[in-house]
PDB file of C-alpha atoms in Angstrom:
ATOM      1  CA  MET A   1      32.266  79.810 129.239  1.00 48.00           C
ATOM      2  CA  GLY A   2      28.665  81.233 128.990  1.00 55.00           C
ATOM      3  CA  GLU A   3      27.724  80.601 132.639  1.00 63.00           C
ATOM      4  CA  THR A   4      30.156  81.996 134.215  1.00 69.00           C
ATOM      5  CA  THR A   5      29.219  85.497 132.897  1.00 77.00           C
ATOM      6  CA  PRO A   6      26.700  86.190 135.123  1.00 79.00           C
ATOM      7  CA  HIS A   7      28.795  85.981 138.015  1.00 80.00           C
ATOM      8  CA  LEU A   8      31.361  88.594 136.820  1.00 84.00           C
ATOM      9  CA  ASP A   9      28.959  90.194 136.094  1.00 84.00           C
ATOM     10  CA  ALA A  10      28.127  90.004 139.835  1.00 84.00           C
ATOM     11  CA  LEU A  11      32.206  90.163 141.333  1.00 87.00           C
ATOM     12  CA  GLN A  12      32.457  93.747 138.683  1.00 87.00           C
ATOM     13  CA  ASP A  13      28.482  94.870 140.516  1.00 86.00           C
ATOM     14  CA  ILE A  14      30.672  94.841 143.812  1.00 89.00           C
ATOM     15  CA  LYS A  15      34.359  95.744 142.875  1.00 87.00           C
ATOM     16  CA  GLU A  16      32.909  99.186 141.390  1.00 85.00           C
ATOM     17  CA  MET A  17      30.051  99.431 144.466  1.00 87.00           C
ATOM     18  CA  MET A  18      33.295  99.083 146.586  1.00 88.00           C
ATOM     19  CA  SER A  19      35.341 101.398 144.753  1.00 84.00           C
ATOM     20  CA  ARG A  20      32.533 104.403 143.743  1.00 83.00           C
ATOM     21  CA  SER A  21      30.604 104.481 147.611  1.00 85.00           C
ATOM     22  CA  SER A  22      34.142 105.537 148.694  1.00 85.00           C
ATOM     23  CA  ARG A  23      35.831 107.123 146.736  1.00 87.00           C
ATOM     24  CA  PHE A  24      34.858 111.171 145.244  1.00 87.00           C
ATOM     25  CA  ILE A  25      35.354 110.492 141.746  1.00 83.00           C
ATOM     26  CA  SER A  26      33.401 113.560 139.924  1.00 83.00           C
ATOM     27  CA  LEU A  27      37.061 115.230 140.127  1.00 88.00           C
ATOM     28  CA  SER A  28      37.129 116.931 136.779  1.00 92.00           C
ATOM     29  CA  GLY A  29      39.602 116.715 134.181  1.00 94.00           C
ATOM     30  CA  TRP A  30      39.263 120.446 133.311  1.00 95.00           C
ATOM     31  CA  SER A  31      39.341 121.214 137.132  1.00 95.00           C
ATOM     32  CA  GLY A  32      43.110 119.947 137.295  1.00 95.00           C
ATOM     33  CA  ILE A  33      43.528 121.671 133.962  1.00 96.00           C
ATOM     34  CA  SER A  34      41.938 125.009 135.446  1.00 96.00           C
ATOM     35  CA  ALA A  35      43.226 125.333 137.574  1.00 96.00           C
ATOM     36  CA  GLY A  36      47.052 124.703 136.069  1.00 97.00           C
ATOM     37  CA  VAL A  37      46.517 126.761 134.044  1.00 97.00           C
ATOM     38  CA  CYS A  38      45.591 129.506 137.046  1.00 96.00           C
ATOM     39  CA  ALA A  39      49.341 128.446 138.784  1.00 96.00           C
ATOM     40  CA  LEU A  40      51.332 129.267 135.342  1.00 96.00           C
ATOM     41  CA  ILE A  41      49.969 132.601 135.010  1.00 96.00           C
ATOM     42  CA  GLY A  42      49.870 133.568 138.581  1.00 95.00           C
ATOM     43  CA  ALA A  43      53.728 132.765 138.389  1.00 95.00           C
ATOM     44  CA  TRP A  44      54.427 135.059 135.359  1.00 95.00           C
ATOM     45  CA  VAL A  45      52.648 137.822 137.176  1.00 94.00           C
ATOM     46  CA  ALA A  46      54.658 136.764 140.369  1.00 91.00           C
ATOM     47  CA  ASN A  47      57.715 136.927 137.837  1.00 90.00           C
ATOM     48  CA  SER A  48      57.149 139.809 136.278  1.00 90.00           C
ATOM     49  CA  ILE A  49      56.458 141.928 140.191  1.00 86.00           C
ATOM     50  CA  LEU A  50      60.372 140.639 141.191  1.00 83.00           C
ATOM     51  CA  LYS A  51      61.821 141.670 137.607  1.00 83.00           C
ATOM     52  CA  ASP A  52      60.466 144.826 138.135  1.00 78.00           C
ATOM     53  CA  LYS A  53      61.609 145.282 141.479  1.00 67.00           C
ATOM     54  CA  THR A  54      64.909 143.266 141.196  1.00 59.00           C
ATOM     55  CA  GLY A  55      65.168 142.972 138.169  1.00 52.00           C
ATOM     56  CA  SER A  56      65.469 139.476 138.026  1.00 50.00           C
ATOM     57  CA  ALA A  57      63.280 137.150 140.348  1.00 50.00           C
ATOM     58  CA  GLY A  58      66.668 135.180 141.324  1.00 52.00           C
ATOM     59  CA  ASP A  59      67.907 137.743 142.721  1.00 51.00           C
ATOM     60  CA  TYR A  60      65.432 138.744 144.843  1.00 51.00           C
ATOM     61  CA  LEU A  61      65.223 134.694 146.549  1.00 54.00           C
ATOM     62  CA  GLN A  62      68.378 135.441 147.830  1.00 53.00           C
ATOM     63  CA  THR A  63      67.311 137.020 150.880  1.00 51.00           C
ATOM     64  CA  GLU A  64      70.758 139.242 150.828  1.00 49.00           C
ATOM     65  CA  SER A  65      70.630 140.621 148.187  1.00 48.00           C
ATOM     66  CA  TYR A  66      66.819 142.728 148.224  1.00 49.00           C
ATOM     67  CA  LYS A  67      67.378 143.793 151.782  1.00 49.00           C
ATOM     68  CA  VAL A  68      71.148 145.894 151.137  1.00 48.00           C
ATOM     69  CA  SER A  69      69.583 146.641 147.780  1.00 47.00           C
ATOM     70  CA  THR A  70      67.006 149.854 148.547  1.00 47.00           C
ATOM     71  CA  GLU A  71      66.405 152.202 151.813  1.00 44.00           C
ATOM     72  CA  PHE A  72      62.870 152.134 151.962  1.00 50.00           C
ATOM     73  CA  ASP A  73      61.429 148.690 153.307  1.00 60.00           C
ATOM     74  CA  LEU A  74      61.016 147.475 149.271  1.00 62.00           C
ATOM     75  CA  ALA A  75      61.254 143.919 150.378  1.00 66.00           C
ATOM     76  CA  HIS A  76      57.943 143.765 152.666  1.00 69.00           C
ATOM     77  CA  ILE A  77      56.345 146.046 149.666  1.00 68.00           C
ATOM     78  CA  VAL A  78      56.708 143.292 147.395  1.00 71.00           C
ATOM     79  CA  SER A  79      56.012 140.679 149.864  1.00 72.00           C
ATOM     80  CA  LYS A  80      52.599 141.835 150.308  1.00 80.00           C
ATOM     81  CA  LYS A  81      52.123 142.383 146.444  1.00 84.00           C
ATOM     82  CA  LEU A  82      53.412 138.752 145.924  1.00 83.00           C
ATOM     83  CA  PHE A  83      50.647 137.803 148.384  1.00 83.00           C
ATOM     84  CA  ILE A  84      48.267 139.073 147.397  1.00 90.00           C
ATOM     85  CA  VAL A  85      48.918 137.539 143.776  1.00 91.00           C
ATOM     86  CA  ALA A  86      49.568 134.128 145.369  1.00 88.00           C
ATOM     87  CA  PHE A  87      46.287 134.194 147.528  1.00 89.00           C
ATOM     88  CA  VAL A  88      43.947 135.593 143.490  1.00 94.00           C
ATOM     89  CA  THR A  89      45.511 132.879 142.458  1.00 94.00           C
ATOM     90  CA  PHE A  90      44.609 130.100 144.787  1.00 92.00           C
ATOM     91  CA  ILE A  91      41.058 131.440 145.534  1.00 94.00           C
ATOM     92  CA  VAL A  92      40.349 132.086 141.063  1.00 96.00           C
ATOM     93  CA  ALA A  93      42.048 127.994 140.837  1.00 94.00           C
ATOM     94  CA  PHE A  94      39.826 126.637 144.059  1.00 92.00           C
ATOM     95  CA  MET A  95      37.279 128.255 142.151  1.00 94.00           C
ATOM     96  CA  LEU A  96      37.116 126.899 138.718  1.00 95.00           C
ATOM     97  CA  ALA A  97      38.473 123.688 139.763  1.00 92.00           C
ATOM     98  CA  PHE A  98      35.160 123.561 142.558  1.00 92.00           C
ATOM     99  CA  LEU A  99      32.981 124.335 139.063  1.00 94.00           C
ATOM    100  CA  PHE A 100      34.404 121.674 136.789  1.00 93.00           C
ATOM    101  CA  THR A 101      33.806 119.211 138.929  1.00 91.00           C
ATOM    102  CA  TYR A 102      30.176 120.904 140.464  1.00 91.00           C
ATOM    103  CA  LEU A 103      29.417 120.602 137.301  1.00 92.00           C
ATOM    104  CA  ARG A 104      30.935 116.999 136.384  1.00 90.00           C
ATOM    105  CA  SER A 105      29.115 115.287 139.100  1.00 87.00           C
ATOM    106  CA  ARG A 106      25.329 116.730 137.888  1.00 87.00           C
ATOM    107  CA  LYS A 107      26.253 115.710 135.394  1.00 85.00           C
ATOM    108  CA  ASP A 108      26.889 111.565 136.970  1.00 79.00           C
ATOM    109  CA  ASN A 109      23.251 112.556 139.517  1.00 75.00           C
ATOM    110  CA  PHE A 110      25.403 112.293 142.027  1.00 76.00           C
ATOM    111  CA  SER A 111      25.147 114.933 144.676  1.00 76.00           C
ATOM    112  CA  VAL A 112      28.596 116.987 144.934  1.00 78.00           C
ATOM    113  CA  TRP A 113      29.441 117.587 149.034  1.00 79.00           C
ATOM    114  CA  GLY A 114      28.177 113.638 150.302  1.00 78.00           C
ATOM    115  CA  SER A 115      30.016 111.759 152.663  1.00 81.00           C
ATOM    116  CA  THR A 116      32.966 110.790 150.327  1.00 85.00           C
ATOM    117  CA  ALA A 117      33.117 114.398 148.922  1.00 88.00           C
ATOM    118  CA  ARG A 118      33.677 114.935 152.889  1.00 88.00           C
ATOM    119  CA  ARG A 119      35.846 112.518 154.171  1.00 88.00           C
ATOM    120  CA  LEU A 120      37.993 114.078 151.249  1.00 91.00           C
ATOM    121  CA  MET A 121      37.925 117.389 152.259  1.00 92.00           C
ATOM    122  CA  VAL A 122      38.841 116.105 155.540  1.00 93.00           C
ATOM    123  CA  ASN A 123      42.407 114.091 154.151  1.00 93.00           C
ATOM    124  CA  VAL A 124      43.419 116.956 151.678  1.00 93.00           C
ATOM    125  CA  GLY A 125      42.787 119.643 154.165  1.00 94.00           C
ATOM    126  CA  LEU A 126      44.718 118.572 157.181  1.00 95.00           C
ATOM    127  CA  PRO A 127      48.010 118.625 155.464  1.00 96.00           C
ATOM    128  CA  MET A 128      47.049 122.008 153.649  1.00 95.00           C
ATOM    129  CA  ILE A 129      46.637 124.094 156.784  1.00 96.00           C
ATOM    130  CA  VAL A 130      49.686 122.686 158.905  1.00 97.00           C
ATOM    131  CA  GLY A 131      51.888 123.308 155.112  1.00 96.00           C
ATOM    132  CA  GLY A 132      49.638 126.558 155.455  1.00 93.00           C
ATOM    133  CA  ILE A 133      50.060 127.256 159.150  1.00 95.00           C
ATOM    134  CA  PHE A 134      54.367 126.696 158.318  1.00 96.00           C
ATOM    135  CA  ILE A 135      54.240 128.939 155.207  1.00 92.00           C
ATOM    136  CA  LEU A 136      53.294 131.806 157.594  1.00 90.00           C
ATOM    137  CA  LYS A 137      55.750 130.716 159.837  1.00 92.00           C
ATOM    138  CA  LEU A 138      58.326 131.159 157.178  1.00 91.00           C
ATOM    139  CA  LEU A 139      57.328 134.502 156.232  1.00 85.00           C
ATOM    140  CA  GLN A 140      57.260 135.637 159.428  1.00 86.00           C
ATOM    141  CA  VAL A 141      61.465 134.822 159.157  1.00 90.00           C
ATOM    142  CA  ASP A 142      61.584 136.221 156.360  1.00 84.00           C
ATOM    143  CA  GLU A 143      62.936 132.718 154.587  1.00 88.00           C
ATOM    144  CA  TYR A 144      61.455 133.492 151.516  1.00 85.00           C
ATOM    145  CA  GLY A 145      63.110 131.035 149.643  1.00 90.00           C
ATOM    146  CA  LEU A 146      62.198 127.968 151.521  1.00 94.00           C
ATOM    147  CA  ILE A 147      58.201 128.815 150.316  1.00 92.00           C
ATOM    148  CA  ALA A 148      57.875 127.088 147.101  1.00 93.00           C
ATOM    149  CA  PRO A 149      59.150 123.708 147.821  1.00 96.00           C
ATOM    150  CA  ALA A 150      57.601 124.288 150.712  1.00 96.00           C
ATOM    151  CA  CYS A 151      53.803 124.838 149.165  1.00 95.00           C
ATOM    152  CA  LEU A 152      55.091 121.955 146.570  1.00 97.00           C
ATOM    153  CA  ILE A 153      55.679 119.077 149.227  1.00 97.00           C
ATOM    154  CA  PHE A 154      52.869 119.794 151.888  1.00 97.00           C
ATOM    155  CA  TYR A 155      50.463 119.977 148.248  1.00 96.00           C
ATOM    156  CA  GLY A 156      51.887 116.052 147.329  1.00 97.00           C
ATOM    157  CA  LEU A 157      51.999 115.270 150.456  1.00 97.00           C
ATOM    158  CA  ALA A 158      48.218 116.418 151.247  1.00 97.00           C
ATOM    159  CA  LEU A 159      47.328 114.224 147.646  1.00 96.00           C
ATOM    160  CA  VAL A 160      48.789 111.055 147.785  1.00 96.00           C
ATOM    161  CA  ASN A 161      46.671 110.494 151.042  1.00 94.00           C
ATOM    162  CA  ALA A 162      43.771 112.652 150.042  1.00 93.00           C
ATOM    163  CA  SER A 163      44.106 109.760 146.669  1.00 93.00           C
ATOM    164  CA  LYS A 164      42.263 107.115 148.808  1.00 88.00           C
ATOM    165  CA  TYR A 165      39.465 108.551 149.054  1.00 90.00           C
ATOM    166  CA  THR A 166      39.030 109.731 145.230  1.00 91.00           C
ATOM    167  CA  LEU A 167      41.081 108.794 141.948  1.00 89.00           C
ATOM    168  CA  GLY A 168      43.902 106.364 143.203  1.00 88.00           C
ATOM    169  CA  GLU A 169      45.978 108.970 140.012  1.00 92.00           C
ATOM    170  CA  VAL A 170      46.143 111.878 142.021  1.00 95.00           C
ATOM    171  CA  ARG A 171      48.330 109.992 143.968  1.00 96.00           C
ATOM    172  CA  TYR A 172      50.845 110.142 141.142  1.00 96.00           C
ATOM    173  CA  LEU A 173      50.485 113.932 141.016  1.00 97.00           C
ATOM    174  CA  GLY A 174      50.932 113.885 144.582  1.00 97.00           C
ATOM    175  CA  TYR A 175      54.672 111.935 144.343  1.00 98.00           C
ATOM    176  CA  GLY A 176      55.420 114.347 141.917  1.00 97.00           C
ATOM    177  CA  GLN A 177      55.080 117.480 143.739  1.00 97.00           C
ATOM    178  CA  ILE A 178      56.700 115.607 146.650  1.00 98.00           C
ATOM    179  CA  LEU A 179      59.836 115.308 144.466  1.00 98.00           C
ATOM    180  CA  LEU A 180      59.345 118.792 143.048  1.00 97.00           C
ATOM    181  CA  GLY A 181      59.955 120.313 145.927  1.00 97.00           C
ATOM    182  CA  LEU A 182      62.249 117.893 147.470  1.00 97.00           C
ATOM    183  CA  ILE A 183      64.607 119.122 145.111  1.00 97.00           C
ATOM    184  CA  ASN A 184      63.671 122.982 145.261  1.00 96.00           C
ATOM    185  CA  CYS A 185      65.395 123.087 148.754  1.00 96.00           C
ATOM    186  CA  TRP A 186      68.497 122.588 146.675  1.00 95.00           C
ATOM    187  CA  ALA A 187      67.411 124.937 143.902  1.00 94.00           C
ATOM    188  CA  ILE A 188      66.188 127.614 145.646  1.00 92.00           C
ATOM    189  CA  SER A 189      67.181 130.217 143.252  1.00 91.00           C
ATOM    190  CA  TYR A 190      64.616 128.548 140.956  1.00 93.00           C
ATOM    191  CA  GLY A 191      61.913 128.146 143.272  1.00 92.00           C
ATOM    192  CA  LEU A 192      58.945 130.607 140.868  1.00 93.00           C
ATOM    193  CA  TYR A 193      59.968 127.572 138.321  1.00 95.00           C
ATOM    194  CA  PHE A 194      59.460 124.640 140.128  1.00 96.00           C
ATOM    195  CA  TRP A 195      56.341 126.458 141.739  1.00 95.00           C
ATOM    196  CA  ALA A 196      54.983 126.963 138.146  1.00 96.00           C
ATOM    197  CA  ALA A 197      56.023 122.950 136.891  1.00 97.00           C
ATOM    198  CA  GLY A 198      54.294 121.880 140.472  1.00 96.00           C
ATOM    199  CA  PHE A 199      51.046 124.044 140.097  1.00 96.00           C
ATOM    200  CA  GLY A 200      50.951 124.156 136.639  1.00 96.00           C
ATOM    201  CA  VAL A 201      52.146 122.063 133.893  1.00 97.00           C
ATOM    202  CA  LEU A 202      51.653 118.673 136.068  1.00 97.00           C
ATOM    203  CA  HIS A 203      48.603 119.772 136.670  1.00 97.00           C
ATOM    204  CA  ILE A 204      47.948 120.386 133.373  1.00 97.00           C
ATOM    205  CA  ILE A 205      48.977 117.188 131.973  1.00 97.00           C
ATOM    206  CA  TYR A 206      47.284 115.294 134.853  1.00 96.00           C
ATOM    207  CA  GLY A 207      44.033 117.356 134.092  1.00 96.00           C
ATOM    208  CA  ALA A 208      44.666 115.824 130.407  1.00 96.00           C
ATOM    209  CA  LEU A 209      45.446 112.360 131.555  1.00 95.00           C
ATOM    210  CA  MET A 210      42.051 111.934 133.578  1.00 94.00           C
ATOM    211  CA  LEU A 211      40.004 114.205 130.485  1.00 93.00           C
ATOM    212  CA  TRP A 212      41.316 111.033 128.154  1.00 93.00           C
ATOM    213  CA  LYS A 213      40.878 108.017 130.478  1.00 91.00           C
ATOM    214  CA  TYR A 214      37.525 108.902 132.446  1.00 87.00           C
ATOM    215  CA  GLU A 215      34.932 111.780 130.220  1.00 82.00           C
ATOM    216  CA  ARG A 216      36.165 110.453 126.819  1.00 80.00           C
TER     217      ARG A 216
ATOM    218  CA  MET B   1      25.047  72.368 136.363  1.00 45.00           C
ATOM    219  CA  ILE B   2      25.712  68.490 135.127  1.00 45.00           C
ATOM    220  CA  ILE B   3      29.738  69.447 135.247  1.00 47.00           C
ATOM    221  CA  TYR B   4      30.398  69.750 138.328  1.00 45.00           C
ATOM    222  CA  ALA B   5      29.040  65.996 139.779  1.00 42.00           C
ATOM    223  CA  LYS B   6      31.270  64.954 137.193  1.00 42.00           C
ATOM    224  CA  ARG B   7      34.054  66.626 138.921  1.00 43.00           C
ATOM    225  CA  ASP B   8      33.374  65.511 141.916  1.00 40.00           C
ATOM    226  CA  MET B   9      33.069  68.992 143.784  1.00 50.00           C
ATOM    227  CA  LYS B  10      30.327  69.866 146.425  1.00 55.00           C
ATOM    228  CA  ASN B  11      27.829  72.314 144.401  1.00 62.00           C
ATOM    229  CA  PRO B  12      28.925  75.767 144.666  1.00 60.00           C
ATOM    230  CA  ILE B  13      25.957  76.612 143.301  1.00 67.00           C
ATOM    231  CA  GLU B  14      24.597  76.154 147.678  1.00 71.00           C
ATOM    232  CA  ASN B  15      26.774  78.329 148.576  1.00 75.00           C
ATOM    233  CA  LEU B  16      25.432  81.039 146.101  1.00 83.00           C
ATOM    234  CA  ASN B  17      23.162  83.159 148.961  1.00 85.00           C
ATOM    235  CA  LYS B  18      20.219  83.743 147.405  1.00 86.00           C
ATOM    236  CA  ILE B  19      19.477  86.467 150.113  1.00 88.00           C
ATOM    237  CA  PHE B  20      22.091  88.525 147.224  1.00 89.00           C
ATOM    238  CA  ASP B  21      21.211  86.850 144.505  1.00 84.00           C
ATOM    239  CA  SER B  22      18.927  90.858 143.661  1.00 87.00           C
ATOM    240  CA  ARG B  23      21.823  93.411 142.078  1.00 88.00           C
ATOM    241  CA  ILE B  24      20.216  95.623 144.232  1.00 92.00           C
ATOM    242  CA  ARG B  25      21.261  94.100 147.712  1.00 93.00           C
ATOM    243  CA  LEU B  26      24.509  93.029 146.789  1.00 91.00           C
ATOM    244  CA  GLY B  27      24.109  96.947 145.668  1.00 92.00           C
ATOM    245  CA  ILE B  28      23.491  98.031 149.020  1.00 93.00           C
ATOM    246  CA  MET B  29      25.978  95.121 150.507  1.00 94.00           C
ATOM    247  CA  SER B  30      28.687  96.140 148.690  1.00 92.00           C
ATOM    248  CA  ALA B  31      28.237  99.639 149.744  1.00 91.00           C
ATOM    249  CA  LEU B  32      28.191  99.091 153.265  1.00 92.00           C
ATOM    250  CA  ILE B  33      31.012  96.781 153.712  1.00 91.00           C
ATOM    251  CA  VAL B  34      33.314  99.238 152.638  1.00 88.00           C
ATOM    252  CA  ASN B  35      31.305 102.016 154.271  1.00 87.00           C
ATOM    253  CA  ALA B  36      31.197 103.018 158.193  1.00 85.00           C
ATOM    254  CA  GLU B  37      27.318 103.895 158.043  1.00 86.00           C
ATOM    255  CA  VAL B  38      25.719 104.790 154.434  1.00 90.00           C
ATOM    256  CA  ASN B  39      22.406 106.913 154.764  1.00 89.00           C
ATOM    257  CA  PHE B  40      19.774 106.485 152.381  1.00 91.00           C
ATOM    258  CA  ASN B  41      20.190 108.811 150.218  1.00 88.00           C
ATOM    259  CA  GLU B  42      22.950 107.880 149.158  1.00 87.00           C
ATOM    260  CA  LEU B  43      22.489 103.811 148.961  1.00 90.00           C
ATOM    261  CA  LYS B  44      19.448 105.505 146.586  1.00 90.00           C
ATOM    262  CA  GLU B  45      22.230 107.397 144.745  1.00 85.00           C
ATOM    263  CA  LEU B  46      24.650 104.249 144.495  1.00 87.00           C
ATOM    264  CA  ILE B  47      22.326 102.326 142.992  1.00 88.00           C
ATOM    265  CA  GLN B  48      20.289 104.442 141.136  1.00 87.00           C
ATOM    266  CA  VAL B  49      16.381 102.995 142.629  1.00 90.00           C
ATOM    267  CA  THR B  50      13.672 104.511 143.996  1.00 92.00           C
ATOM    268  CA  ASP B  51      12.270 105.180 147.295  1.00 93.00           C
ATOM    269  CA  GLY B  52      10.185 102.369 147.691  1.00 93.00           C
ATOM    270  CA  ASN B  53      12.044  99.759 145.714  1.00 93.00           C
ATOM    271  CA  LEU B  54      15.109 100.001 147.723  1.00 94.00           C
ATOM    272  CA  ALA B  55      13.481 100.446 150.687  1.00 94.00           C
ATOM    273  CA  SER B  56      11.883  97.068 150.174  1.00 94.00           C
ATOM    274  CA  HIS B  57      14.917  95.391 149.533  1.00 95.00           C
ATOM    275  CA  ILE B  58      16.871  97.198 152.474  1.00 95.00           C
ATOM    276  CA  LYS B  59      14.559  95.239 154.409  1.00 94.00           C
ATOM    277  CA  THR B  60      14.811  91.897 152.964  1.00 94.00           C
ATOM    278  CA  LEU B  61      18.680  92.331 154.417  1.00 94.00           C
ATOM    279  CA  GLU B  62      17.412  93.528 158.104  1.00 94.00           C
ATOM    280  CA  GLU B  63      15.522  90.725 158.102  1.00 94.00           C
ATOM    281  CA  SER B  64      17.748  88.760 157.828  1.00 93.00           C
ATOM    282  CA  ASP B  65      20.028  90.250 160.299  1.00 94.00           C
ATOM    283  CA  TYR B  66      22.396  90.605 157.386  1.00 95.00           C
ATOM    284  CA  ILE B  67      22.600  94.671 158.499  1.00 95.00           C
ATOM    285  CA  LYS B  68      21.750  97.184 161.065  1.00 94.00           C
ATOM    286  CA  VAL B  69      19.410 100.668 160.523  1.00 93.00           C
ATOM    287  CA  GLU B  70      19.620 103.706 162.794  1.00 92.00           C
ATOM    288  CA  LYS B  71      17.318 106.338 163.150  1.00 90.00           C
ATOM    289  CA  GLY B  72      18.364 109.867 163.306  1.00 86.00           C
ATOM    290  CA  PHE B  73      18.489 113.211 162.943  1.00 87.00           C
ATOM    291  CA  ILE B  74      19.787 116.160 161.094  1.00 84.00           C
ATOM    292  CA  GLY B  75      17.723 119.245 162.588  1.00 85.00           C
ATOM    293  CA  ARG B  76      14.337 118.185 161.387  1.00 86.00           C
ATOM    294  CA  LYS B  77      14.324 115.648 158.480  1.00 86.00           C
ATOM    295  CA  THR B  78      15.301 111.993 159.722  1.00 86.00           C
ATOM    296  CA  ASN B  79      18.495 110.536 158.864  1.00 88.00           C
ATOM    297  CA  THR B  80      18.734 106.437 158.699  1.00 91.00           C
ATOM    298  CA  THR B  81      21.535 105.124 158.829  1.00 92.00           C
ATOM    299  CA  TYR B  82      22.772 101.380 157.590  1.00 94.00           C
ATOM    300  CA  SER B  83      26.037  99.437 158.230  1.00 94.00           C
ATOM    301  CA  VAL B  84      26.186  96.418 158.492  1.00 93.00           C
ATOM    302  CA  THR B  85      26.202  92.962 160.627  1.00 94.00           C
ATOM    303  CA  LYS B  86      28.713  91.047 161.809  1.00 94.00           C
ATOM    304  CA  ALA B  87      26.293  88.106 160.697  1.00 94.00           C
ATOM    305  CA  GLY B  88      26.314  90.111 157.979  1.00 94.00           C
ATOM    306  CA  GLU B  89      29.356  90.209 157.023  1.00 93.00           C
ATOM    307  CA  LYS B  90      30.847  86.727 157.093  1.00 93.00           C
ATOM    308  CA  ALA B  91      27.474  85.999 154.731  1.00 93.00           C
ATOM    309  CA  PHE B  92      29.089  88.258 152.610  1.00 92.00           C
ATOM    310  CA  LYS B  93      32.442  86.802 152.085  1.00 91.00           C
ATOM    311  CA  ALA B  94      30.877  83.184 152.107  1.00 91.00           C
ATOM    312  CA  HIS B  95      28.944  84.645 149.128  1.00 91.00           C
ATOM    313  CA  LEU B  96      31.689  85.952 147.130  1.00 89.00           C
ATOM    314  CA  GLU B  97      33.612  83.370 147.677  1.00 89.00           C
ATOM    315  CA  ALA B  98      31.338  80.416 146.700  1.00 88.00           C
ATOM    316  CA  LEU B  99      31.253  82.807 143.306  1.00 87.00           C
ATOM    317  CA  GLU B 100      34.657  82.573 143.102  1.00 86.00           C
ATOM    318  CA  GLN B 101      34.955  78.765 143.370  1.00 85.00           C
ATOM    319  CA  MET B 102      31.719  78.883 140.767  1.00 82.00           C
ATOM    320  CA  ILE B 103      34.257  80.493 138.186  1.00 83.00           C
ATOM    321  CA  LYS B 104      37.376  78.713 138.719  1.00 82.00           C
ATOM    322  CA  SER B 105      35.253  75.457 138.496  1.00 80.00           C
ATOM    323  CA  MET B 106      33.917  76.476 135.341  1.00 76.00           C
ATOM    324  CA  GLU B 107      37.310  77.637 133.925  1.00 72.00           C
TER     325      GLU B 107
END
């Protein structure tokens, strides 16, 4: 029996090298957690803006009510504010996610910008850019209620697409986002809550699981 | 090793490829099998060996026609990339099968 060990070791080495050379594995669990926390803060700020202006977030998202609610272009001002909140949330979340992943790759002695990282970015990037353009169009035609589900669905698709090029578990995070996005399509007025659940809670759960599994 | 003879089986150790005896060469091949091409620095990072050591193992694989070397430039810096040849892929698969056989026969 003892003689099988070197051969099993060799197979193990091969398997590990195949996976390590084709996947970007420095993605840190802290990246997920920090992105989730940013999303929750962003959603909270957005919610208080909506409450300030219209009494409740739900009312605002049912587009008729805000259109008739005021004489001046309140919707425009609010949506501009929300746009800034969304933009800042995205930038901060992205920067923190990058920072933690950068730190981890330094610790593991990997370069953060290798061919595996490039492949990952391209595969995340395509669905995200397509989704972004689609959401801009939704804004243009005042379909605010569909923005949250569209964010969740396109982001989920991006994750599923990217899972071949990084930690395989990303796929399940993607399924979760897609599922939330689809359900949200039939519960439009709760968009912000779905958004917070997907980008906030799911990210934090995913990040914590990855920390526990790979970085203990 | 006598065990195999008793079982009336062709000694599977003959099918193990001597060139893949080295962990470093096995590592290089594994990385090249799943990636269209990999450059020198990426290989160095993956396998964590010194330049000289990696270069000598690459040379062995190149001389056996298992890998192809392509020298290019990124700006002014040289960028040497490696990819696996048909013969290399075949040899690697045969080696894997031999490993599998050995393990099976020992169980």
